[in-house]
Coordinates of C-alpha atoms in Angstrom, one line a residue:
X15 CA 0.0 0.0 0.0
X16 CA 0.8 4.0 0.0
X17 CA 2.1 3.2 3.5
X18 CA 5.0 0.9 1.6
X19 CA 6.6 4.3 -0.2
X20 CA 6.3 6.3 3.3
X21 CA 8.4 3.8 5.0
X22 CA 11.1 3.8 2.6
X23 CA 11.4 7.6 1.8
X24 CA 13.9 8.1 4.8
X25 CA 16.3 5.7 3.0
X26 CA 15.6 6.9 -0.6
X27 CA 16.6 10.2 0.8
X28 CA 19.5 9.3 2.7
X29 CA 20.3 7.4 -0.5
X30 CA 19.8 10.3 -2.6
X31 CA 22.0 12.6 -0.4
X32 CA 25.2 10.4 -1.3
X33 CA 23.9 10.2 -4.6
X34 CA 23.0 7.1 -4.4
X35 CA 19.1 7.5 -5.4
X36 CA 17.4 9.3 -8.2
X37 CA 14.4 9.1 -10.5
X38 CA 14.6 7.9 -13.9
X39 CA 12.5 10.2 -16.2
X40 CA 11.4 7.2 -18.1
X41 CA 9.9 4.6 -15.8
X42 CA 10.2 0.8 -16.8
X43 CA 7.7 -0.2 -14.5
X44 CA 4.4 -0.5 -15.1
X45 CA 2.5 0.5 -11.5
X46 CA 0.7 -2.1 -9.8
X47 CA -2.4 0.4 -8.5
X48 CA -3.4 3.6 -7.9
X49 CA -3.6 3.1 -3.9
X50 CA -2.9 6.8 -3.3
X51 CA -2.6 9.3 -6.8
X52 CA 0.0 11.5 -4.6
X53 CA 2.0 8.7 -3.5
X54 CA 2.1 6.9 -7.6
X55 CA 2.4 10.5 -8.6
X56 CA 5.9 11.6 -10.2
X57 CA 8.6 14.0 -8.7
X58 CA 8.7 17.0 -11.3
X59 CA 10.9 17.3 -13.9
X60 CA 13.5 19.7 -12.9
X61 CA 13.7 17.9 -9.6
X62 CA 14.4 14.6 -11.2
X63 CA 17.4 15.6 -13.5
X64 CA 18.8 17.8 -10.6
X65 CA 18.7 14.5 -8.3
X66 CA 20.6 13.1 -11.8
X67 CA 22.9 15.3 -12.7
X68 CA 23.8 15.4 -8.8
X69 CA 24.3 11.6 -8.9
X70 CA 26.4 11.6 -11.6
X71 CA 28.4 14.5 -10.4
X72 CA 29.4 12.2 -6.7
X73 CA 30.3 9.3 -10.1
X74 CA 32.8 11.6 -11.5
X75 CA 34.0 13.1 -8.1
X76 CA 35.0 9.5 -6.7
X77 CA 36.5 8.6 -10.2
X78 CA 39.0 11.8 -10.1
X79 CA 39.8 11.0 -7.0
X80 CA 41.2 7.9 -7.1
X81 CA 42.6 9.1 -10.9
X82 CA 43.8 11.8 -8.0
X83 CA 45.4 9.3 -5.6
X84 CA 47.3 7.0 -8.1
X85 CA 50.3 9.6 -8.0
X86 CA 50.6 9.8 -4.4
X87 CA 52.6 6.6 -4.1
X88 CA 55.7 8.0 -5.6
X89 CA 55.2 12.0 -5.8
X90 CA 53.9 14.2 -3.4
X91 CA 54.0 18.0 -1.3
X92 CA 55.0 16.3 1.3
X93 CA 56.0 12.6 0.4
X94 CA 56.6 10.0 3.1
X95 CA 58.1 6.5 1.2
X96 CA 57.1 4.2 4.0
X97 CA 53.5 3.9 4.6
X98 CA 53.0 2.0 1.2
X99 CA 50.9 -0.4 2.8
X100 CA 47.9 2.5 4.2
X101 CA 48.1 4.0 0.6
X102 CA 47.0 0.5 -1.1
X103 CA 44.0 0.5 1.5
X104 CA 43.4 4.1 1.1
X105 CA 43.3 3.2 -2.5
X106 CA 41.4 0.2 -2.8
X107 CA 38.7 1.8 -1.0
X108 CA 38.5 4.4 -2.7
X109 CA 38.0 2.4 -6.0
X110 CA 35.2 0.7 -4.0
X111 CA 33.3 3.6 -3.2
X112 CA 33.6 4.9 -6.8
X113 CA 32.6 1.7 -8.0
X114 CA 29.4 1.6 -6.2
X115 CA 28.2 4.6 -7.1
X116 CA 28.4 3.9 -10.3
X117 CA 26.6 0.5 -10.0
X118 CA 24.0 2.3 -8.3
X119 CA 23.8 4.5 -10.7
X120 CA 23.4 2.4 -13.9
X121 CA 20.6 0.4 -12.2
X122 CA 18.4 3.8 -10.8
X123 CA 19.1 5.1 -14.8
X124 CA 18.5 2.3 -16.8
X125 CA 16.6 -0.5 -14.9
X126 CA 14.2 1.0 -11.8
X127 CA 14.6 -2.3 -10.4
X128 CA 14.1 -0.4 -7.3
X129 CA 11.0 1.2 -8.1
X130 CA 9.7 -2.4 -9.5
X131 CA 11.0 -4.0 -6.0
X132 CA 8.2 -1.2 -4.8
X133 CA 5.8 -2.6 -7.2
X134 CA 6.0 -5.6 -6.3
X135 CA 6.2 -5.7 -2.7
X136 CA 2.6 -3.3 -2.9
X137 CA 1.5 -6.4 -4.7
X138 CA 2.8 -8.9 -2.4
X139 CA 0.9 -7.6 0.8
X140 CA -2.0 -6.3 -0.7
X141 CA -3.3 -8.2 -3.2
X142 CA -6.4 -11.0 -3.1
X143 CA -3.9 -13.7 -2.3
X144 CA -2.9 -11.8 1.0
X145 CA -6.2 -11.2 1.9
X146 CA -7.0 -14.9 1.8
X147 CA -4.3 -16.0 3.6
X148 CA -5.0 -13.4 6.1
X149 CA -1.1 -12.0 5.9
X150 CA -0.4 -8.8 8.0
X151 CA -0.4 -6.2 4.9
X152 CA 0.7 -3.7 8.0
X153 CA 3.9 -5.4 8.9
X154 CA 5.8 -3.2 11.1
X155 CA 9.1 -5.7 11.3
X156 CA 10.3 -4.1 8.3
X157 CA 9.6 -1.1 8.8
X158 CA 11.1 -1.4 12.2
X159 CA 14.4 -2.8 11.5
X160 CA 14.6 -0.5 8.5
X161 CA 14.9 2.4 10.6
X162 CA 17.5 0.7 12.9
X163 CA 19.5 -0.2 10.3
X164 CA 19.5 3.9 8.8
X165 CA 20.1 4.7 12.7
X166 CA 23.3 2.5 12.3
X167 CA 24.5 4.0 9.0
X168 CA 24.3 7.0 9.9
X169 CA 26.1 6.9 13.0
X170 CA 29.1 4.8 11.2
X171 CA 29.1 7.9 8.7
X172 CA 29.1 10.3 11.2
X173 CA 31.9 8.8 13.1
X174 CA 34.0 8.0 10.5
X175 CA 34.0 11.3 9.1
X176 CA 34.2 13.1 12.2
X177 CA 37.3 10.9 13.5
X178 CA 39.2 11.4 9.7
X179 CA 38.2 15.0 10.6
X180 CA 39.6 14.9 13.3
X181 CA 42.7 13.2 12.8
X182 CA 43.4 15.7 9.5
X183 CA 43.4 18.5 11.9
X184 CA 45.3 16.9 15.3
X185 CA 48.4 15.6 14.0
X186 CA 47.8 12.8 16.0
X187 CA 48.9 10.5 13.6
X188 CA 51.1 12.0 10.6
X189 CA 51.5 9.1 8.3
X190 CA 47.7 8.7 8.1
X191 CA 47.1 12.5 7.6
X192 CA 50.2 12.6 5.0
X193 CA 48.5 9.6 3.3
X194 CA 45.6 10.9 3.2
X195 CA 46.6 14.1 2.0
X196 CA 48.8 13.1 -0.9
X197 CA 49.6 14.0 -3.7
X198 CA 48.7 17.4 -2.0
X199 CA 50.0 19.0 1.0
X200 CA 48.8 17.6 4.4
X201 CA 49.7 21.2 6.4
X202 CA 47.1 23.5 3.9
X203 CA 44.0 24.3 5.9
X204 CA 41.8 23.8 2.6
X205 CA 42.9 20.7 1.8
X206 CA 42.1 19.1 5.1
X207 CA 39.1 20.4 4.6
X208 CA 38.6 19.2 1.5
X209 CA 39.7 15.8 2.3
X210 CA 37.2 15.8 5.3
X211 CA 34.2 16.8 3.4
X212 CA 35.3 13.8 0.7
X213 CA 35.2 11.5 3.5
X214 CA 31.8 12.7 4.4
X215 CA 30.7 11.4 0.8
X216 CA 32.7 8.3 0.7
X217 CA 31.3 6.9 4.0
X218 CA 27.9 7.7 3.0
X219 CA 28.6 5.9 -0.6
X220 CA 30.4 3.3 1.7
X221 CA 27.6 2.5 4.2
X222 CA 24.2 3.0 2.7
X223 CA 24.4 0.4 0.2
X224 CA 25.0 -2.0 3.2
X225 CA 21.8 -0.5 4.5
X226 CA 19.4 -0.8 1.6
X227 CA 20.9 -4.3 1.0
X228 CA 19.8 -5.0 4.4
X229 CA 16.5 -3.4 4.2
X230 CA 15.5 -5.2 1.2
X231 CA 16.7 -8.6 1.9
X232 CA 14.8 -8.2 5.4
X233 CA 11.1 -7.4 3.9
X234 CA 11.6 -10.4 1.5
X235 CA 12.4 -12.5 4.6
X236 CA 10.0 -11.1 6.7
X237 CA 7.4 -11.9 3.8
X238 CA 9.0 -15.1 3.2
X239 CA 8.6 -16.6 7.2
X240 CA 4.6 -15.2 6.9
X241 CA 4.2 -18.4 4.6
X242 CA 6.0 -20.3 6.5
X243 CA 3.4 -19.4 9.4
X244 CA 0.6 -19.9 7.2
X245 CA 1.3 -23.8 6.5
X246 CA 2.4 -24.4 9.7
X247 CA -1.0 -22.8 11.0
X248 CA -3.0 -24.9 8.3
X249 CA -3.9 -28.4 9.7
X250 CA -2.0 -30.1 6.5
X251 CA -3.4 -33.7 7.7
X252 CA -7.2 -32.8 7.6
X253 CA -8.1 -29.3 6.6
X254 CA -10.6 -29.1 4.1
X255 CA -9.2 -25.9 2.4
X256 CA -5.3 -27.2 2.7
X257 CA -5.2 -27.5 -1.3
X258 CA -6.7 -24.4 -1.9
X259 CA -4.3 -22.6 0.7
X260 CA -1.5 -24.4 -1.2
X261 CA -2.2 -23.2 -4.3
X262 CA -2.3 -19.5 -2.4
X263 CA 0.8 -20.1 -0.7
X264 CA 2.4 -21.4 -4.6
X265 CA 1.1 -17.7 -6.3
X266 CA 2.8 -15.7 -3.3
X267 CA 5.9 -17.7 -3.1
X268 CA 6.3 -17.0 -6.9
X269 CA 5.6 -13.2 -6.1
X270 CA 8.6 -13.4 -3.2
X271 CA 11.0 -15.2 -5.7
X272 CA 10.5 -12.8 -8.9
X273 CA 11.4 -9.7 -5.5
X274 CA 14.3 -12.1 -4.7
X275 CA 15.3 -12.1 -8.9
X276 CA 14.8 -8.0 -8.6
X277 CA 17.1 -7.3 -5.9
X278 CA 19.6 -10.0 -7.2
X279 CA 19.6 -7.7 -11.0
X280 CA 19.8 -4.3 -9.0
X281 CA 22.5 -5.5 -6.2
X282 CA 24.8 -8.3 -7.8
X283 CA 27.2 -6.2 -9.0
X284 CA 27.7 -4.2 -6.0
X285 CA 28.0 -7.1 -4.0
X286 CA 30.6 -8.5 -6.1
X287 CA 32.8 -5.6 -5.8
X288 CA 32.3 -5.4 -2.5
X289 CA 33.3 -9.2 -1.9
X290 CA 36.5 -8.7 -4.1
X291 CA 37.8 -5.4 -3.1
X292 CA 37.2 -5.2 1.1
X293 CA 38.9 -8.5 0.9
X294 CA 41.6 -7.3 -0.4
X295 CA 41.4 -3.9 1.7
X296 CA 41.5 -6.2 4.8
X297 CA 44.5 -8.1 3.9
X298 CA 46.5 -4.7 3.4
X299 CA 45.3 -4.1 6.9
X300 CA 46.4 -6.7 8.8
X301 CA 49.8 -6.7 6.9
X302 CA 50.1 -2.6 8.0
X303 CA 48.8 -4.1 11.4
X304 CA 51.7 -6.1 11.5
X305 CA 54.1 -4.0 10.2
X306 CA 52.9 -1.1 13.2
X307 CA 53.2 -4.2 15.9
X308 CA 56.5 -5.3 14.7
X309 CA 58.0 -1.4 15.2
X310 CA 57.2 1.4 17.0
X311 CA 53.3 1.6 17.1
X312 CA 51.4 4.5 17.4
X313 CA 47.9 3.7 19.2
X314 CA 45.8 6.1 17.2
X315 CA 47.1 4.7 14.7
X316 CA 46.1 1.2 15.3
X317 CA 42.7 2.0 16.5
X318 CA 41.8 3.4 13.1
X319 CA 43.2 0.9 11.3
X320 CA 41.4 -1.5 13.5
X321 CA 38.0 0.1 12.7
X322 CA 38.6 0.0 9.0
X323 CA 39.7 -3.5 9.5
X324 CA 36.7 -4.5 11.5
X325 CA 34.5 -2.5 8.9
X326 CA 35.7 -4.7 5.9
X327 CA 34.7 -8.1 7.8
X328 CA 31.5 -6.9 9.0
X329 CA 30.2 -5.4 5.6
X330 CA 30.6 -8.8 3.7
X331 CA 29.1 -10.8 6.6
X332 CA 26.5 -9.0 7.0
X333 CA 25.5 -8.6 3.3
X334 CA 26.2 -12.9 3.4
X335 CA 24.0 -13.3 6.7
X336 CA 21.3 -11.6 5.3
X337 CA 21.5 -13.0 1.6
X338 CA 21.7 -16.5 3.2
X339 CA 18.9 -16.1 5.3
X340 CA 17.1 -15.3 2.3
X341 CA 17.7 -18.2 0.2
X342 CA 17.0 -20.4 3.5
X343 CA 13.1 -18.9 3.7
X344 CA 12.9 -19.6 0.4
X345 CA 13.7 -23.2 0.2
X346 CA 12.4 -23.7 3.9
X347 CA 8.6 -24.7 2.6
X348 CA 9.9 -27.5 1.3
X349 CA 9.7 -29.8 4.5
X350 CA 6.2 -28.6 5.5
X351 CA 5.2 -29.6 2.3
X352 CA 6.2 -33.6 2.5
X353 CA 3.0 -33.4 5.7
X354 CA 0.3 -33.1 3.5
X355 CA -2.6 -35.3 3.1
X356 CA -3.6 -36.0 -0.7
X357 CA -6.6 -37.9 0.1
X358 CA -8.9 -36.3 -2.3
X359 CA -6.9 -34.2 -4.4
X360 CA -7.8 -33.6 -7.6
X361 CA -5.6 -33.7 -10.7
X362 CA -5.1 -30.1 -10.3
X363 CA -4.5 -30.1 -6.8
X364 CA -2.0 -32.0 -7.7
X365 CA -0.1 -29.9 -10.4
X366 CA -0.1 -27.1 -8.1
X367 CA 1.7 -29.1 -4.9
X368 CA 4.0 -30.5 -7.7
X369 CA 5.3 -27.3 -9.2
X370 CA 5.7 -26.1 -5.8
X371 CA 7.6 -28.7 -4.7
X372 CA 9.7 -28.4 -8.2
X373 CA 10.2 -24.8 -7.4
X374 CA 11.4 -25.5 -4.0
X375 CA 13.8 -28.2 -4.8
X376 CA 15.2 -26.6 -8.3
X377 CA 18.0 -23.7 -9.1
X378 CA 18.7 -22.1 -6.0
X379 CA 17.0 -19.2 -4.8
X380 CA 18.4 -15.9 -3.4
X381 CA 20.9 -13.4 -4.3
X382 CA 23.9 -14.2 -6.1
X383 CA 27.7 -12.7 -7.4
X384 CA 27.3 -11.2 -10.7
X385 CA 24.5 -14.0 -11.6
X386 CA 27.2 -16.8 -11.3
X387 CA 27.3 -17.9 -7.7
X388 CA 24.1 -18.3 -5.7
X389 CA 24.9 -17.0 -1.6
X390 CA 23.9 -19.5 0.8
X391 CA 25.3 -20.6 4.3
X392 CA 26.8 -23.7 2.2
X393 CA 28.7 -21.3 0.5
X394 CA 30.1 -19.2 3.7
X395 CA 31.5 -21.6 5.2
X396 CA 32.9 -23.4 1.8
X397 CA 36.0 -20.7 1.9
X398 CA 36.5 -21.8 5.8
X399 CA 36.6 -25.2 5.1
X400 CA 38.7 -25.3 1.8
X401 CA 41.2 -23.1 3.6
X402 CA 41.1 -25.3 6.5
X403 CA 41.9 -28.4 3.8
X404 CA 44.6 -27.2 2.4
X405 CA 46.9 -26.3 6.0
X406 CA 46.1 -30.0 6.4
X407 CA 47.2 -31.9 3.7
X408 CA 50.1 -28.9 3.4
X409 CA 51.1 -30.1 7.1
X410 CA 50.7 -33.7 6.2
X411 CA 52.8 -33.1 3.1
X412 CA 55.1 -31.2 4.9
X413 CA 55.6 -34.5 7.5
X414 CA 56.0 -37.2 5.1
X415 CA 58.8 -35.2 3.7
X416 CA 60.5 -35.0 7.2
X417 CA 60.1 -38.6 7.4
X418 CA 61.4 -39.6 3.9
X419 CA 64.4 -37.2 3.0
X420 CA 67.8 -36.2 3.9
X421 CA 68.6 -32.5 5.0
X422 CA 69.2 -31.8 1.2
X423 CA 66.5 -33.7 -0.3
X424 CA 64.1 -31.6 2.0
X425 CA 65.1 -28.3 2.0
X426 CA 64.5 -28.5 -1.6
X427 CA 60.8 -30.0 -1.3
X428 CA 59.6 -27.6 1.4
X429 CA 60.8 -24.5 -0.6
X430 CA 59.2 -26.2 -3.8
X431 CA 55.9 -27.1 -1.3
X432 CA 56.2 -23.1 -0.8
X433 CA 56.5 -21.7 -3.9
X434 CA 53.0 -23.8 -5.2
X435 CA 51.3 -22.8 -2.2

């Protein structure tokens, strides 16, 4: 309903205050219903190619700047050789953030799977299905953990940019101001403010993806258990209406996967690069980490790279957590389903548990990487467990050569068992 728009509007506008969020002029969709002609109604034109031309400005800003940054690792005002390490980080996340708003971007221009996502989720709780089913079209879980999840971006933006704020004008820590700063001069009052205002945009471009991701995967859910209520509240042994409900529960499931194939289009790409690159921003970290342990550490120092450190685990899990959780509700009917009582279905009856049941047990359903790899807890854990493999048969490997070799003989295999590692 109209209710479904109000909701989202604080995170369209925090979204469209990174520019991350703007109208297309040309709408894809086609609008389920009129529920309320203001709400369906159309921001005006000049508004709608300001919020674009401002979206595409923050592209191009984050794309100069890392063009910008490139040069700093061997020129600079003020050059400092040794902190190669921060500047790969500092780098890499840049290239994140400028690659997200460009995602972003492409999908509000081109696709409005967002705007369809709102379609279809006004469809999803309002429709004659719901109403038979007797699901609770006024949800207020999403909503709910919506606005905790915008509480929590916001605060992460705020603190990061009031701590690189901070730090620009302290002197606290001079490599991290210098590579900040660089190529330009770390001691000019405009560029610190410059820099600090950048940071401002970055964290927002950084964080409120993370937060719509959430907030979309979580109504889906959300949506997704209500079914999972409905069956296990139907008396699938001996209820008269139990095929009928079925065949209810079949049309809204399809309704849930087709949001589930609309936020996978919109979001795939973004959470691709954010797989790829805060991995590698985390393994820069912990090898600066090191590096600061192994000499003279400065405790500012670590404490920020701690938080970024910290920041690139908890972005992917989350974004897997809740992707996971998603492809779980999807798939979970499919044990309810083995308790019901055919006596007296009908042909048809039949069909319908049968394609529901082939739904449920076909191609994986959820969100995926770039359309290739489907995210499910399976999947998680897969990198933990490969990883885990290999140190063992690499041990085990390792110990046979200990057994069967002379000094010689197995200096030369473990610096070959090295090299292929």
């Amino acid at each position: 309903m109209a209710s479904m728009r109000t909701h989202m509007r604080p995170l369209h506008t925090s979204l469209a205050l990174f520019g991350l969020s703007h109208g297309s002029n040309s709408s894809l969709v086609e609008p389920a219903k009129a529920f309320d002609a203001k709400e369906n109604s159309k921001p005006p034109h000049l508004l709608s190619k300001v919020k674009k031309v401002y979206c595409l400005f923050v592209c191009c800003v984050l794309s100069l700047n890392v063009l910008r940054y490139i040069p700093s690792f061997w020129v600079g005002i003020d050059f400092v050789p040794h902190p190669t390490a921060l500047r790969i980080v500092v780098l890499v996340w840049f290239i994140e953030n400028a690659v997200s708003s460009i995602v972003l971007f492409v999908f509000f221009e081109n696709k409005n799977h967002f705007e369809r996502y709102v379609q279809q989720y006004i469809t999803v709780i309002s429709d004659d299905i719901s109403k038979y089913l007797k699901t609770n079209p006024a949800c207020q879980k999403a909503k709910r953990s919506m606005i905790r999840a915008l509480v929590v971006g916001w605060i992460i933006v705020i603190f990061n940019a009031v701590t690189v704020g901070f730090l620009l004008f302290s002197n606290l820590t001079p490599d991290v101001t210098v590579t900040l700063c660089n190529p330009l001069s770390h001691k000019s009052i405009p560029v610190k403010i410059f820099i600090s205002v950048l940071f401002l945009l970055l964290s927002g471009v950084w964080v409120f993806p993370v937060v719509l991701h959430y907030s979309l995967t979580t109504a889906i859910e959300i949506r997704f258990q209500e079914l999972h209520e409905v069956i296990e509240n139907t008396a699938l042994e001996d209820c008269p209406n139990r095929f009928e409900t079925l065949k209810c529960v079949r049309y809204k499931h399809l309704q849930l996967c087709k949001m589930v194939e609309t936020v996978d289009q919109s979001l795939s790409y973004y959470v691709a690069n954010v797989y790829l690159l805060s991995i590698g921003t985390a393994c820069f970290l912990i090898y600066d980490l090191i590096s600061k342990v192994s000499g003279d550490p400065n405790i500012t120092e670590m404490i920020v790279s701690l938080f970024w450190l910290a920041s690139s685990f908890i972005i992917p899990f989350i974004i897997s957590i809740k992707s996971a959780k998603v492809h779980e509700k999807a798939h979970g009917l499919s044990s309810l389903i083995m308790d019901v009582n055919l006596d007296g279905a009908t042909m048809q009856d039949l069909a319908h548990i049968n394609l529901l049941v082939a739904k449920l047990h076909g191609p994986s359903i959820g969100l995926s990487v770039l359309g290739i790899i489907t995210i499910t807890k399976e999947m998680i854990l897969t990198h933990h467990h490969f990883t885990t493999k290999i140190k063992r048969n690499h041990s085990t490997h390792i110990n046979d050569v200990i057994k069967n070799s002379n000094s010689m003989k197995l200096a030369n295999k473990i610096i070959i068992i090295i090299l292929f590692s």
